[in-house]
Structure formats: structure tokens, C-alpha cells
Tab-separated table of C-alpha atoms in Angstrom:
chain	number	residue	atom	x	y	z
A	21	MET	CA	109.636	61.477	73.963
A	22	SER	CA	110.119	64.740	72.985
A	23	LEU	CA	108.579	67.844	74.727
A	24	THR	CA	107.048	70.550	72.616
A	25	PRO	CA	106.689	73.992	73.708
A	26	MET	CA	103.660	75.624	74.711
A	27	LYS	CA	102.016	77.939	72.106
A	28	THR	CA	102.143	81.379	72.887
A	29	THR	CA	98.230	81.821	73.350
A	30	THR	CA	98.444	79.250	75.884
A	31	LYS	CA	101.631	81.147	77.816
A	32	LEU	CA	99.658	84.280	77.506
A	33	SER	CA	95.972	82.774	79.059
A	34	ILE	CA	98.051	81.113	81.796
A	35	LEU	CA	99.836	83.977	82.655
A	36	ALA	CA	96.989	86.104	82.557
A	37	ILE	CA	94.973	83.994	84.673
A	38	ALA	CA	97.542	83.694	87.192
A	39	SER	CA	97.604	87.720	87.437
A	40	GLY	CA	94.074	87.915	87.477
A	41	VAL	CA	94.114	85.542	90.546
A	42	LEU	CA	97.159	87.879	92.168
A	43	ALA	CA	95.068	90.669	91.674
A	44	LEU	CA	92.276	89.815	93.323
A	45	LEU	CA	93.819	88.244	96.219
A	46	LEU	CA	95.798	91.351	96.768
A	47	GLY	CA	92.711	93.274	96.257
A	48	ILE	CA	90.594	91.308	98.756
A	49	ALA	CA	93.786	91.352	101.534
A	50	ALA	CA	94.087	94.939	100.921
A	51	ALA	CA	90.567	95.541	101.604
A	52	MET	CA	90.908	93.535	104.915
A	53	LEU	CA	93.806	95.251	106.123
A	54	CYS	CA	92.061	98.656	105.411
A	55	ALA	CA	88.869	97.566	107.074
A	56	TYR	CA	91.101	96.556	110.351
A	57	ALA	CA	92.997	99.739	110.329
A	58	TYR	CA	89.496	101.784	110.330
A	59	THR	CA	88.248	99.697	113.135
A	60	LYS	CA	91.378	99.735	115.357
A	61	ALA	CA	91.673	103.677	114.811
A	62	ARG	CA	88.096	103.869	116.107
A	63	MET	CA	88.644	102.066	119.358
A	64	PRO	CA	88.306	103.877	122.618
A	65	TYR	CA	92.197	104.133	123.828
A	66	ASN	CA	92.874	105.449	127.100
A	67	GLU	CA	95.349	108.493	127.780
A	68	GLU	CA	98.275	106.178	127.818
A	69	GLY	CA	97.263	104.926	124.292
A	70	SER	CA	95.920	101.584	124.871
A	71	TYR	CA	92.657	99.610	124.563
A	72	PHE	CA	92.138	96.415	126.618
A	73	ASP	CA	88.989	94.086	124.620
A	74	GLY	CA	88.707	91.634	127.352
A	75	VAL	CA	91.355	89.179	125.367
A	76	ALA	CA	94.438	91.212	124.135
A	77	VAL	CA	95.495	94.872	124.624
A	78	HIS	CA	95.721	96.933	121.606
A	79	HIS	CA	98.192	100.126	121.393
A	80	ALA	CA	97.527	103.343	119.574
A	81	GLY	CA	99.222	103.903	116.241
A	82	SER	CA	99.452	100.466	114.731
A	83	GLU	CA	96.371	101.377	112.621
A	84	TYR	CA	98.729	103.296	110.663
A	85	VAL	CA	100.760	100.365	109.929
A	86	TYR	CA	97.963	98.247	108.915
A	87	GLY	CA	96.444	101.145	106.618
A	88	VAL	CA	99.702	101.628	105.037
A	89	VAL	CA	100.258	97.889	104.291
A	90	GLY	CA	96.523	97.586	103.146
A	91	LEU	CA	97.196	100.664	100.795
A	92	SER	CA	100.462	99.126	99.342
A	93	PHE	CA	98.405	95.918	98.663
A	94	GLY	CA	95.998	97.971	96.657
A	95	VAL	CA	98.490	99.475	94.623
A	96	PHE	CA	100.033	96.010	93.850
A	97	ALA	CA	96.817	94.805	93.077
A	98	LEU	CA	95.962	97.736	90.680
A	99	PHE	CA	99.359	96.908	89.141
A	100	ALA	CA	98.514	92.783	88.964
A	101	GLY	CA	94.981	93.756	87.695
A	102	LEU	CA	96.488	96.139	84.641
A	103	GLY	CA	98.972	93.367	83.607
A	104	ALA	CA	96.462	90.680	83.723
A	105	TYR	CA	93.990	92.953	81.486
A	106	ARG	CA	97.185	93.409	79.069
A	107	LEU	CA	97.869	89.849	79.121
A	108	PHE	CA	94.133	88.884	78.076
A	109	LYS	CA	94.326	91.558	75.518
A	110	ARG	CA	97.499	90.255	73.859
A	111	ALA	CA	96.093	86.338	74.067
A	112	GLY	CA	92.968	87.308	72.385
A	113	ALA	CA	95.375	89.221	69.619
A	114	ALA	CA	97.289	86.187	69.138
A	115	ARG	CA	94.391	84.033	68.965
A	116	ARG	CA	92.961	85.957	66.019
A	117	GLY	CA	96.700	85.771	64.602
A	118	ARG	CA	97.075	89.240	64.991
A	119	ASN	CA	100.432	90.503	66.348
A	120	ALA	CA	100.368	90.417	69.910
A	121	ASP	CA	102.232	93.963	70.222
A	122	ASP	CA	99.240	95.660	67.924
A	123	ALA	CA	96.965	94.579	70.845
A	124	GLU	CA	98.650	96.747	73.262
A	125	ALA	CA	98.963	99.610	70.509
A	126	GLY	CA	95.355	99.307	69.772
A	127	GLY	CA	95.991	99.155	66.017
A	128	SER	CA	93.434	97.446	63.938
A	129	PRO	CA	93.959	94.742	61.935
A	130	GLY	CA	93.616	96.690	58.475
């Protein structure tokens, strides 16, 4: 039994979908982390930089870490989304029989 290699369009489509899902998940994580950082920044800390909410003690300054992590997730989501867009574009060009590199250059078929 021999295994046949996958078609280029199938590979590009799978990579594009995976990259799009990754971008979506990173974007959701970025939004949640930034919202949590904003919530923590608005807490009424005392003069020692602590806030007790009845369950846990929150310390001032951690909102900056959450914000930086959230923004970096947002940048990663942007790059993953751009990669997914380019892969979808290349897969579409390959499906139409054009060279996949022409899709990135924006060239027309004739």
C-alpha cells in the first residue's frame, strides 16, 4: 500500500485554517488578558499597594505584566492572522491553476 502525497492546495488550506484558528485563539486570549489588566488597574489599592477582595490579596503592579502579556498575544494574533490570509490567498491561486507565488505579488493571470 503506497501513500500518495497531499496536493499543494490541500496542504495550504490546512495550514491556512490552522493559522486562522491560532489567530482567533490568540486574539481571544489577548482580549481577556487586557480586560483583566484593566480591571486590576481600577481596583482600590491601599497605601501599601494591596487590595483584598474577600478571597485573595491582589498586589499593585501585576496589571502591567498582564497588559504586556496581553499585548504580545495581540501581536502574535496579528501575525498569525496575516499568515492565514496569505495562505488562503495562495491556496485559492493554486486551486485556480495559477502559480502560488503570483497570488502574493498580486499579479493578474494574463
